[in-house]
PDB file of C-alpha atoms in Angstrom:
ATOM      1  CA  MET A  17     -15.397 -82.318  48.065  1.00 40.00           C
ATOM      2  CA  LYS A  18     -14.224 -80.213  50.519  1.00 47.00           C
ATOM      3  CA  LYS A  19     -12.049 -78.200  48.392  1.00 47.00           C
ATOM      4  CA  SER A  20     -15.153 -77.485  45.407  1.00 52.00           C
ATOM      5  CA  VAL A  21     -17.203 -76.555  48.103  1.00 50.00           C
ATOM      6  CA  SER A  22     -14.653 -73.842  49.470  1.00 52.00           C
ATOM      7  CA  THR A  23     -13.967 -72.785  45.559  1.00 51.00           C
ATOM      8  CA  ALA A  24     -17.522 -72.643  45.167  1.00 49.00           C
ATOM      9  CA  LEU A  25     -17.431 -70.183  48.560  1.00 50.00           C
ATOM     10  CA  ALA A  26     -14.783 -68.494  47.489  1.00 50.00           C
ATOM     11  CA  ALA A  27     -16.556 -67.779  43.570  1.00 48.00           C
ATOM     12  CA  LEU A  28     -19.815 -66.562  45.580  1.00 47.00           C
ATOM     13  CA  MET A  29     -17.773 -64.453  47.745  1.00 46.00           C
ATOM     14  CA  VAL A  30     -16.182 -62.903  44.657  1.00 45.00           C
ATOM     15  CA  ALA A  31     -19.754 -61.976  42.928  1.00 42.00           C
ATOM     16  CA  VAL A  32     -20.764 -60.727  46.326  1.00 44.00           C
ATOM     17  CA  ALA A  33     -17.871 -58.595  47.127  1.00 40.00           C
ATOM     18  CA  LEU A  34     -17.272 -57.310  43.327  1.00 40.00           C
ATOM     19  CA  PRO A  35     -21.275 -57.035  41.960  1.00 43.00           C
ATOM     20  CA  ALA A  36     -21.756 -55.284  38.575  1.00 42.00           C
ATOM     21  CA  ALA A  37     -19.526 -51.881  38.134  1.00 42.00           C
ATOM     22  CA  ALA A  38     -22.743 -50.626  36.275  1.00 60.00           C
ATOM     23  CA  GLN A  39     -24.225 -49.353  39.584  1.00 88.00           C
ATOM     24  CA  PHE A  40     -22.443 -46.242  38.974  1.00 94.00           C
ATOM     25  CA  GLN A  41     -23.447 -43.750  36.325  1.00 91.00           C
ATOM     26  CA  LYS A  42     -20.373 -42.164  35.894  1.00 94.00           C
ATOM     27  CA  THR A  43     -16.663 -43.106  36.220  1.00 95.00           C
ATOM     28  CA  GLU A  44     -16.276 -40.447  38.600  1.00 96.00           C
ATOM     29  CA  ASP A  45     -18.919 -41.399  40.898  1.00 97.00           C
ATOM     30  CA  ALA A  46     -17.084 -45.251  41.473  1.00 97.00           C
ATOM     31  CA  ILE A  47     -13.612 -43.204  42.371  1.00 97.00           C
ATOM     32  CA  GLU A  48     -15.361 -40.692  44.485  1.00 98.00           C
ATOM     33  CA  TYR A  49     -17.269 -43.690  46.301  1.00 98.00           C
ATOM     34  CA  ARG A  50     -14.497 -45.953  46.789  1.00 98.00           C
ATOM     35  CA  GLN A  51     -12.485 -43.252  48.115  1.00 98.00           C
ATOM     36  CA  GLY A  52     -15.247 -42.211  50.352  1.00 98.00           C
ATOM     37  CA  ALA A  53     -15.563 -45.611  51.694  1.00 98.00           C
ATOM     38  CA  PHE A  54     -12.403 -46.406  52.338  1.00 98.00           C
ATOM     39  CA  PHE A  55     -11.883 -42.893  53.974  1.00 98.00           C
ATOM     40  CA  VAL A  56     -14.646 -43.306  56.229  1.00 98.00           C
ATOM     41  CA  MET A  57     -13.409 -47.012  56.925  1.00 98.00           C
ATOM     42  CA  GLY A  58      -9.697 -45.817  57.737  1.00 98.00           C
ATOM     43  CA  GLN A  59     -11.239 -43.211  60.624  1.00 98.00           C
ATOM     44  CA  HIS A  60     -13.215 -45.924  62.035  1.00 98.00           C
ATOM     45  CA  PHE A  61     -10.246 -48.342  61.911  1.00 98.00           C
ATOM     46  CA  GLY A  62      -7.810 -45.294  63.065  1.00 97.00           C
ATOM     47  CA  ARG A  63      -9.909 -45.166  66.507  1.00 97.00           C
ATOM     48  CA  ILE A  64      -9.658 -48.920  67.219  1.00 98.00           C
ATOM     49  CA  GLY A  65      -5.782 -48.462  66.176  1.00 97.00           C
ATOM     50  CA  ALA A  66      -5.496 -45.786  68.655  1.00 97.00           C
ATOM     51  CA  MET A  67      -7.178 -48.112  71.687  1.00 97.00           C
ATOM     52  CA  ALA A  68      -4.903 -51.198  70.237  1.00 97.00           C
ATOM     53  CA  ASN A  69      -1.651 -48.952  70.797  1.00 96.00           C
ATOM     54  CA  GLY A  70      -2.333 -47.590  73.767  1.00 96.00           C
ATOM     55  CA  LYS A  71      -3.011 -44.264  72.609  1.00 95.00           C
ATOM     56  CA  ALA A  72      -6.402 -43.692  73.555  1.00 95.00           C
ATOM     57  CA  PRO A  73      -8.185 -45.139  76.657  1.00 96.00           C
ATOM     58  CA  PHE A  74      -9.572 -48.569  75.665  1.00 97.00           C
ATOM     59  CA  ASP A  75     -13.499 -48.159  75.484  1.00 97.00           C
ATOM     60  CA  ALA A  76     -15.162 -51.408  74.879  1.00 97.00           C
ATOM     61  CA  LYS A  77     -18.407 -50.410  73.484  1.00 97.00           C
ATOM     62  CA  ALA A  78     -16.570 -47.927  71.145  1.00 97.00           C
ATOM     63  CA  ALA A  79     -14.529 -50.496  69.924  1.00 98.00           C
ATOM     64  CA  VAL A  80     -17.413 -52.523  69.003  1.00 98.00           C
ATOM     65  CA  ASP A  81     -19.215 -49.358  67.394  1.00 97.00           C
ATOM     66  CA  ASN A  82     -16.041 -48.778  65.307  1.00 97.00           C
ATOM     67  CA  ALA A  83     -15.450 -52.463  64.276  1.00 98.00           C
ATOM     68  CA  GLU A  84     -19.219 -52.995  63.203  1.00 97.00           C
ATOM     69  CA  ILE A  85     -19.041 -49.751  60.736  1.00 97.00           C
ATOM     70  CA  VAL A  86     -15.558 -51.136  59.702  1.00 98.00           C
ATOM     71  CA  ALA A  87     -16.941 -54.685  58.798  1.00 97.00           C
ATOM     72  CA  THR A  88     -19.850 -52.813  57.092  1.00 96.00           C
ATOM     73  CA  LEU A  89     -17.562 -50.438  55.049  1.00 98.00           C
ATOM     74  CA  ALA A  90     -15.349 -53.154  54.291  1.00 98.00           C
ATOM     75  CA  LYS A  91     -17.610 -55.073  51.910  1.00 97.00           C
ATOM     76  CA  LEU A  92     -18.281 -51.435  49.788  1.00 97.00           C
ATOM     77  CA  PRO A  93     -15.334 -50.459  47.950  1.00 98.00           C
ATOM     78  CA  TRP A  94     -14.918 -53.416  45.705  1.00 97.00           C
ATOM     79  CA  ALA A  95     -17.966 -52.889  43.317  1.00 96.00           C
ATOM     80  CA  ALA A  96     -15.917 -49.590  42.403  1.00 97.00           C
ATOM     81  CA  PHE A  97     -13.076 -50.878  40.578  1.00 97.00           C
ATOM     82  CA  GLY A  98     -15.070 -51.809  37.317  1.00 95.00           C
ATOM     83  CA  GLU A  99     -13.246 -51.656  34.105  1.00 93.00           C
ATOM     84  CA  GLY A 100     -12.451 -47.824  32.825  1.00 94.00           C
ATOM     85  CA  THR A 101     -12.329 -46.617  36.532  1.00 96.00           C
ATOM     86  CA  ASP A 102      -8.334 -46.705  36.457  1.00 96.00           C
ATOM     87  CA  LYS A 103      -8.154 -42.632  35.732  1.00 95.00           C
ATOM     88  CA  GLY A 104      -9.880 -39.584  37.338  1.00 94.00           C
ATOM     89  CA  HIS A 105     -11.004 -37.713  40.796  1.00 93.00           C
ATOM     90  CA  GLY A 106      -7.249 -38.358  41.843  1.00 95.00           C
ATOM     91  CA  THR A 107      -7.281 -42.114  42.293  1.00 97.00           C
ATOM     92  CA  LYS A 108      -4.151 -43.394  43.271  1.00 97.00           C
ATOM     93  CA  ALA A 109      -5.249 -46.881  42.293  1.00 98.00           C
ATOM     94  CA  LYS A 110      -2.480 -48.699  40.369  1.00 98.00           C
ATOM     95  CA  PRO A 111      -3.035 -50.566  36.959  1.00 97.00           C
ATOM     96  CA  GLU A 112      -2.352 -53.810  38.469  1.00 98.00           C
ATOM     97  CA  ILE A 113      -5.860 -53.986  39.962  1.00 98.00           C
ATOM     98  CA  TRP A 114      -7.044 -54.851  36.531  1.00 97.00           C
ATOM     99  CA  LYS A 115      -3.905 -56.505  35.257  1.00 97.00           C
ATOM    100  CA  GLU A 116      -3.738 -58.833  38.518  1.00 97.00           C
ATOM    101  CA  GLN A 117      -7.547 -59.527  39.383  1.00 96.00           C
ATOM    102  CA  ASP A 118      -7.510 -62.687  41.163  1.00 97.00           C
ATOM    103  CA  LYS A 119      -4.799 -61.323  43.385  1.00 98.00           C
ATOM    104  CA  PHE A 120      -6.983 -58.128  43.874  1.00 98.00           C
ATOM    105  CA  LYS A 121      -9.933 -59.831  44.697  1.00 97.00           C
ATOM    106  CA  ALA A 122      -8.257 -62.220  46.962  1.00 97.00           C
ATOM    107  CA  ALA A 123      -6.665 -59.331  49.320  1.00 97.00           C
ATOM    108  CA  ALA A 124     -10.143 -57.538  49.145  1.00 98.00           C
ATOM    109  CA  ILE A 125     -12.058 -60.965  50.368  1.00 98.00           C
ATOM    110  CA  LYS A 126      -9.027 -61.192  52.523  1.00 98.00           C
ATOM    111  CA  MET A 127      -9.325 -57.814  54.408  1.00 98.00           C
ATOM    112  CA  GLN A 128     -13.032 -58.203  54.369  1.00 98.00           C
ATOM    113  CA  ASP A 129     -12.741 -61.510  56.223  1.00 98.00           C
ATOM    114  CA  GLU A 130     -10.186 -59.798  58.562  1.00 98.00           C
ATOM    115  CA  THR A 131     -12.475 -57.094  59.474  1.00 98.00           C
ATOM    116  CA  GLY A 132     -14.919 -59.592  59.992  1.00 98.00           C
ATOM    117  CA  LYS A 133     -12.872 -61.092  62.948  1.00 98.00           C
ATOM    118  CA  LEU A 134     -11.956 -58.052  64.292  1.00 98.00           C
ATOM    119  CA  LEU A 135     -15.255 -57.469  65.293  1.00 98.00           C
ATOM    120  CA  VAL A 136     -15.626 -60.642  67.125  1.00 98.00           C
ATOM    121  CA  ALA A 137     -12.569 -59.503  68.762  1.00 98.00           C
ATOM    122  CA  ALA A 138     -14.013 -56.464  69.427  1.00 98.00           C
ATOM    123  CA  LYS A 139     -17.012 -57.879  71.097  1.00 98.00           C
ATOM    124  CA  THR A 140     -15.373 -60.264  73.778  1.00 98.00           C
ATOM    125  CA  GLY A 141     -14.029 -56.902  75.378  1.00 98.00           C
ATOM    126  CA  ASP A 142     -10.528 -58.240  75.595  1.00 98.00           C
ATOM    127  CA  LEU A 143      -8.207 -55.909  74.758  1.00 98.00           C
ATOM    128  CA  ALA A 144      -5.436 -58.235  73.697  1.00 98.00           C
ATOM    129  CA  GLN A 145      -8.208 -59.985  71.405  1.00 98.00           C
ATOM    130  CA  LEU A 146      -8.408 -56.590  69.778  1.00 98.00           C
ATOM    131  CA  LYS A 147      -4.843 -55.699  69.531  1.00 98.00           C
ATOM    132  CA  THR A 148      -3.818 -59.195  67.999  1.00 98.00           C
ATOM    133  CA  ALA A 149      -6.996 -58.708  65.549  1.00 98.00           C
ATOM    134  CA  PHE A 150      -6.262 -55.139  64.714  1.00 98.00           C
ATOM    135  CA  GLY A 151      -2.815 -55.941  63.950  1.00 98.00           C
ATOM    136  CA  SER A 152      -4.004 -58.885  61.256  1.00 98.00           C
ATOM    137  CA  THR A 153      -6.552 -56.817  59.672  1.00 98.00           C
ATOM    138  CA  ALA A 154      -3.771 -53.896  59.465  1.00 98.00           C
ATOM    139  CA  GLN A 155      -1.375 -56.154  57.639  1.00 98.00           C
ATOM    140  CA  THR A 156      -4.360 -56.887  54.822  1.00 98.00           C
ATOM    141  CA  CYS A 157      -4.689 -52.996  54.394  1.00 97.00           C
ATOM    142  CA  LYS A 158      -0.938 -52.316  53.907  1.00 97.00           C
ATOM    143  CA  ALA A 159      -0.453 -55.769  51.901  1.00 97.00           C
ATOM    144  CA  CYS A 160      -3.041 -54.158  49.443  1.00 97.00           C
ATOM    145  CA  HIS A 161      -1.684 -50.576  49.643  1.00 97.00           C
ATOM    146  CA  ASP A 162       2.094 -51.596  48.803  1.00 97.00           C
ATOM    147  CA  ASP A 163       0.716 -53.869  45.991  1.00 97.00           C
ATOM    148  CA  PHE A 164      -2.521 -51.982  44.370  1.00 98.00           C
ATOM    149  CA  ARG A 165      -1.911 -48.009  45.472  1.00 97.00           C
ATOM    150  CA  SER A 166       0.335 -45.504  44.590  1.00 96.00           C
ATOM    151  CA  LYS A 167       2.414 -43.457  46.690  1.00 90.00           C
TER     152      LYS A 167
ATOM    153  CA  MET B  21     -44.379 -36.765  81.784  1.00 41.00           C
ATOM    154  CA  LYS B  22     -44.468 -38.140  78.140  1.00 47.00           C
ATOM    155  CA  LYS B  23     -43.254 -34.788  76.701  1.00 48.00           C
ATOM    156  CA  SER B  24     -40.282 -34.841  78.953  1.00 52.00           C
ATOM    157  CA  VAL B  25     -39.473 -38.662  78.387  1.00 51.00           C
ATOM    158  CA  SER B  26     -39.570 -37.520  74.673  1.00 53.00           C
ATOM    159  CA  THR B  27     -37.228 -34.329  75.379  1.00 52.00           C
ATOM    160  CA  ALA B  28     -34.859 -36.818  77.401  1.00 50.00           C
ATOM    161  CA  LEU B  29     -35.121 -39.132  74.284  1.00 50.00           C
ATOM    162  CA  ALA B  30     -34.346 -36.217  72.060  1.00 51.00           C
ATOM    163  CA  ALA B  31     -30.956 -35.116  74.078  1.00 49.00           C
ATOM    164  CA  LEU B  32     -29.779 -38.848  74.186  1.00 48.00           C
ATOM    165  CA  MET B  33     -30.048 -38.748  70.605  1.00 47.00           C
ATOM    166  CA  VAL B  34     -28.425 -35.381  70.060  1.00 45.00           C
ATOM    167  CA  ALA B  35     -25.381 -36.874  71.874  1.00 43.00           C
ATOM    168  CA  VAL B  36     -25.564 -40.331  70.254  1.00 44.00           C
ATOM    169  CA  ALA B  37     -25.627 -38.770  67.110  1.00 40.00           C
ATOM    170  CA  LEU B  38     -23.193 -36.047  67.556  1.00 40.00           C
ATOM    171  CA  PRO B  39     -20.199 -37.160  69.557  1.00 43.00           C
ATOM    172  CA  ALA B  40     -17.346 -34.939  70.045  1.00 42.00           C
ATOM    173  CA  ALA B  41     -15.876 -33.643  67.505  1.00 42.00           C
ATOM    174  CA  ALA B  42     -12.333 -34.232  68.839  1.00 59.00           C
ATOM    175  CA  GLN B  43     -12.449 -37.718  66.918  1.00 88.00           C
ATOM    176  CA  PHE B  44     -10.697 -36.091  64.042  1.00 94.00           C
ATOM    177  CA  GLN B  45      -7.213 -35.280  63.892  1.00 91.00           C
ATOM    178  CA  LYS B  46      -7.618 -32.541  61.507  1.00 94.00           C
ATOM    179  CA  THR B  47     -10.264 -30.041  60.134  1.00 95.00           C
ATOM    180  CA  GLU B  48      -9.509 -31.724  56.729  1.00 96.00           C
ATOM    181  CA  ASP B  49     -10.412 -34.865  57.821  1.00 97.00           C
ATOM    182  CA  ALA B  50     -13.485 -34.093  59.436  1.00 97.00           C
ATOM    183  CA  ILE B  51     -14.484 -32.555  55.911  1.00 97.00           C
ATOM    184  CA  GLU B  52     -13.408 -35.646  54.136  1.00 98.00           C
ATOM    185  CA  TYR B  53     -15.155 -38.127  56.108  1.00 98.00           C
ATOM    186  CA  ARG B  54     -18.707 -36.363  56.013  1.00 98.00           C
ATOM    187  CA  GLN B  55     -18.151 -35.974  52.623  1.00 98.00           C
ATOM    188  CA  GLY B  56     -17.495 -39.388  51.819  1.00 98.00           C
ATOM    189  CA  ALA B  57     -20.085 -40.710  54.263  1.00 98.00           C
ATOM    190  CA  PHE B  58     -22.904 -38.557  52.432  1.00 98.00           C
ATOM    191  CA  PHE B  59     -21.422 -39.392  49.224  1.00 98.00           C
ATOM    192  CA  VAL B  60     -21.467 -43.546  49.883  1.00 98.00           C
ATOM    193  CA  MET B  61     -24.828 -42.950  51.409  1.00 98.00           C
ATOM    194  CA  GLY B  62     -26.686 -40.783  48.487  1.00 98.00           C
ATOM    195  CA  GLN B  63     -25.386 -43.590  46.283  1.00 98.00           C
ATOM    196  CA  HIS B  64     -27.104 -46.422  47.934  1.00 98.00           C
ATOM    197  CA  PHE B  65     -29.983 -44.074  48.397  1.00 98.00           C
ATOM    198  CA  GLY B  66     -30.009 -43.187  44.558  1.00 97.00           C
ATOM    199  CA  ARG B  67     -30.367 -47.205  44.201  1.00 97.00           C
ATOM    200  CA  ILE B  68     -33.340 -47.491  46.244  1.00 98.00           C
ATOM    201  CA  GLY B  69     -34.800 -44.331  44.475  1.00 97.00           C
ATOM    202  CA  ALA B  70     -34.150 -45.842  40.858  1.00 97.00           C
ATOM    203  CA  MET B  71     -36.821 -48.340  41.964  1.00 97.00           C
ATOM    204  CA  ALA B  72     -38.998 -46.302  43.818  1.00 97.00           C
ATOM    205  CA  ASN B  73     -39.426 -44.307  40.676  1.00 96.00           C
ATOM    206  CA  GLY B  74     -39.165 -47.355  38.151  1.00 96.00           C
ATOM    207  CA  LYS B  75     -35.993 -46.914  36.728  1.00 95.00           C
ATOM    208  CA  ALA B  76     -34.515 -49.918  37.570  1.00 95.00           C
ATOM    209  CA  PRO B  77     -36.497 -53.025  38.244  1.00 96.00           C
ATOM    210  CA  PHE B  78     -37.534 -53.676  41.974  1.00 97.00           C
ATOM    211  CA  ASP B  79     -35.238 -55.947  43.782  1.00 97.00           C
ATOM    212  CA  ALA B  80     -36.743 -56.395  47.194  1.00 97.00           C
ATOM    213  CA  LYS B  81     -33.530 -58.176  48.726  1.00 97.00           C
ATOM    214  CA  ALA B  82     -31.324 -55.039  46.833  1.00 97.00           C
ATOM    215  CA  ALA B  83     -33.391 -52.659  48.264  1.00 98.00           C
ATOM    216  CA  VAL B  84     -32.822 -54.167  51.687  1.00 98.00           C
ATOM    217  CA  ASP B  85     -29.068 -54.146  51.646  1.00 97.00           C
ATOM    218  CA  ASN B  86     -28.893 -50.833  50.297  1.00 97.00           C
ATOM    219  CA  ALA B  87     -31.282 -49.668  53.027  1.00 98.00           C
ATOM    220  CA  GLU B  88     -28.963 -50.811  55.723  1.00 97.00           C
ATOM    221  CA  ILE B  89     -26.173 -49.119  54.405  1.00 97.00           C
ATOM    222  CA  VAL B  90     -27.910 -46.020  53.944  1.00 98.00           C
ATOM    223  CA  ALA B  91     -29.358 -46.373  57.452  1.00 97.00           C
ATOM    224  CA  THR B  92     -25.641 -47.091  58.985  1.00 96.00           C
ATOM    225  CA  LEU B  93     -24.208 -44.380  56.715  1.00 98.00           C
ATOM    226  CA  ALA B  94     -26.939 -41.910  58.068  1.00 98.00           C
ATOM    227  CA  LYS B  95     -25.549 -41.968  61.873  1.00 97.00           C
ATOM    228  CA  LEU B  96     -21.991 -40.736  60.728  1.00 97.00           C
ATOM    229  CA  PRO B  97     -21.464 -37.875  59.218  1.00 98.00           C
ATOM    230  CA  TRP B  98     -22.901 -35.614  62.150  1.00 97.00           C
ATOM    231  CA  ALA B  99     -20.143 -35.846  64.367  1.00 96.00           C
ATOM    232  CA  ALA B 100     -17.859 -34.425  61.869  1.00 97.00           C
ATOM    233  CA  PHE B 101     -19.764 -30.969  61.850  1.00 97.00           C
ATOM    234  CA  GLY B 102     -17.383 -29.582  64.897  1.00 95.00           C
ATOM    235  CA  GLU B 103     -16.544 -26.028  65.457  1.00 93.00           C
ATOM    236  CA  GLY B 104     -13.993 -24.438  63.182  1.00 94.00           C
ATOM    237  CA  THR B 105     -14.877 -27.271  60.183  1.00 96.00           C
ATOM    238  CA  ASP B 106     -16.689 -24.372  58.032  1.00 96.00           C
ATOM    239  CA  LYS B 107     -13.987 -24.143  55.638  1.00 95.00           C
ATOM    240  CA  GLY B 108     -12.096 -26.575  53.523  1.00 94.00           C
ATOM    241  CA  HIS B 109     -11.642 -29.288  51.441  1.00 93.00           C
ATOM    242  CA  GLY B 110     -14.336 -28.158  49.156  1.00 95.00           C
ATOM    243  CA  THR B 111     -17.013 -28.085  51.948  1.00 97.00           C
ATOM    244  CA  LYS B 112     -20.411 -26.318  50.922  1.00 97.00           C
ATOM    245  CA  ALA B 113     -21.260 -26.147  54.612  1.00 98.00           C
ATOM    246  CA  LYS B 114     -23.173 -23.262  55.433  1.00 98.00           C
ATOM    247  CA  PRO B 115     -22.460 -21.158  58.383  1.00 97.00           C
ATOM    248  CA  GLU B 116     -26.190 -21.679  59.328  1.00 98.00           C
ATOM    249  CA  ILE B 117     -25.142 -25.335  60.442  1.00 98.00           C
ATOM    250  CA  TRP B 118     -23.174 -23.563  63.534  1.00 97.00           C
ATOM    251  CA  LYS B 119     -25.878 -20.388  63.997  1.00 97.00           C
ATOM    252  CA  GLU B 120     -28.540 -22.496  63.906  1.00 97.00           C
ATOM    253  CA  GLN B 121     -27.279 -25.625  66.079  1.00 96.00           C
ATOM    254  CA  ASP B 122     -30.824 -26.568  67.602  1.00 97.00           C
ATOM    255  CA  LYS B 123     -32.384 -26.735  63.828  1.00 98.00           C
ATOM    256  CA  PHE B 124     -29.607 -28.483  62.374  1.00 98.00           C
ATOM    257  CA  LYS B 125     -29.603 -31.340  64.942  1.00 97.00           C
ATOM    258  CA  ALA B 126     -33.374 -31.900  64.617  1.00 97.00           C
ATOM    259  CA  ALA B 127     -32.808 -32.105  60.765  1.00 97.00           C
ATOM    260  CA  ALA B 128     -29.955 -34.533  61.200  1.00 98.00           C
ATOM    261  CA  ILE B 129     -32.190 -36.567  63.717  1.00 98.00           C
ATOM    262  CA  LYS B 130     -35.240 -36.507  61.452  1.00 98.00           C
ATOM    263  CA  MET B 131     -33.097 -37.969  58.495  1.00 98.00           C
ATOM    264  CA  GLN B 132     -31.445 -40.677  60.722  1.00 98.00           C
ATOM    265  CA  ASP B 133     -35.351 -41.625  61.893  1.00 98.00           C
ATOM    266  CA  GLU B 134     -36.529 -41.567  58.411  1.00 98.00           C
ATOM    267  CA  THR B 135     -33.875 -43.989  57.270  1.00 98.00           C
ATOM    268  CA  GLY B 136     -34.557 -46.253  60.007  1.00 98.00           C
ATOM    269  CA  LYS B 137     -38.439 -46.295  58.876  1.00 98.00           C
ATOM    270  CA  LEU B 138     -36.850 -46.642  55.080  1.00 98.00           C
ATOM    271  CA  LEU B 139     -35.163 -49.977  56.176  1.00 98.00           C
ATOM    272  CA  VAL B 140     -38.471 -51.304  57.732  1.00 98.00           C
ATOM    273  CA  ALA B 141     -40.258 -50.417  54.838  1.00 98.00           C
ATOM    274  CA  ALA B 142     -37.723 -52.444  52.598  1.00 98.00           C
ATOM    275  CA  LYS B 143     -37.858 -55.254  54.851  1.00 98.00           C
ATOM    276  CA  THR B 144     -41.622 -55.587  53.901  1.00 98.00           C
ATOM    277  CA  GLY B 145     -40.675 -56.236  50.477  1.00 98.00           C
ATOM    278  CA  ASP B 146     -43.683 -53.869  49.332  1.00 98.00           C
ATOM    279  CA  LEU B 147     -43.015 -51.686  46.452  1.00 98.00           C
ATOM    280  CA  ALA B 148     -45.651 -49.364  47.674  1.00 98.00           C
ATOM    281  CA  GLN B 149     -44.465 -48.685  50.994  1.00 98.00           C
ATOM    282  CA  LEU B 150     -41.055 -48.529  49.874  1.00 98.00           C
ATOM    283  CA  LYS B 151     -42.123 -45.523  47.644  1.00 98.00           C
ATOM    284  CA  THR B 152     -43.781 -43.858  50.091  1.00 98.00           C
ATOM    285  CA  ALA B 153     -40.733 -44.278  52.987  1.00 98.00           C
ATOM    286  CA  PHE B 154     -38.468 -43.160  49.815  1.00 98.00           C
ATOM    287  CA  GLY B 155     -40.427 -39.977  49.395  1.00 98.00           C
ATOM    288  CA  SER B 156     -40.207 -39.146  53.340  1.00 98.00           C
ATOM    289  CA  THR B 157     -36.568 -39.713  53.391  1.00 98.00           C
ATOM    290  CA  ALA B 158     -35.859 -37.888  50.468  1.00 98.00           C
ATOM    291  CA  GLN B 159     -37.527 -34.787  51.794  1.00 98.00           C
ATOM    292  CA  THR B 160     -35.429 -34.877  54.599  1.00 98.00           C
ATOM    293  CA  CYS B 161     -32.128 -34.481  52.196  1.00 97.00           C
ATOM    294  CA  LYS B 162     -33.789 -31.963  50.217  1.00 97.00           C
ATOM    295  CA  ALA B 163     -34.708 -29.640  53.667  1.00 97.00           C
ATOM    296  CA  CYS B 164     -30.937 -30.051  54.847  1.00 97.00           C
ATOM    297  CA  HIS B 165     -29.476 -29.085  51.839  1.00 97.00           C
ATOM    298  CA  ASP B 166     -31.656 -26.297  51.199  1.00 97.00           C
ATOM    299  CA  ASP B 167     -30.997 -25.036  54.421  1.00 97.00           C
ATOM    300  CA  PHE B 168     -27.422 -25.874  55.400  1.00 98.00           C
ATOM    301  CA  ARG B 169     -25.825 -26.517  51.842  1.00 97.00           C
ATOM    302  CA  SER B 170     -24.493 -24.266  49.475  1.00 96.00           C
ATOM    303  CA  LYS B 171     -25.623 -24.978  45.551  1.00 90.00           C
TER     304      LYS B 171
END
């Protein structure tokens, strides 16, 4: 029973995370959208990373602000990986995204999950917890880039 | 007294809306960041517009979801208009942004204010209110584009 609830939840999350690609009028729009969402997210994630890695002073309020933006943006790019958006606008998306949809979706969900935990960690105001959560989240970025993004 | 509170509030809002441009490591990053934030925001704003203009069926839940993203993203681009970010990465930013800082900041605040009202309107679930708020918000986009963005 527990497993079927969990499976149903996973299916729901995929549905939430990957709505109709038809939301974009043009392929180029979808690609520019996901690139923009990733770039903005990356900038804010990097600011948390600077604090986590001691390259910037720890500012608990800034960590929360940045983590909120990261968690919000983490939900967005996935809808823009519809069929036919594998080429154009300088995309680095690998064909594996569409060949290994289940693996890609699982990676997308994992990343969103970790950014949620990152926000929770930021809200504790504890730098040690922020560091741990930053590391876990960064691993999900790297794993997805390794598998699904060209250099 | 009322005026001075309002002025202090406006100053605070500018401070919140336009934090240190030093957050970006490179000029190109700042420009790509603001372009990305505007593009993602524009896509979600456009989905509300489609409902407001009868080109898509009204979906109250989708309107709120999109308005929340718009309101969040509306706060972001302004920090990326620091000195020296007037050229590069295909920016359409006009020199007036830096020549008329007060006017630009006021336009930025006005837009954020309207996106806040748009979210409130979306949450009423009333299409008529959404249409009105969409129109007011769209005017702030247009006003700023007319004055500060090249064609």
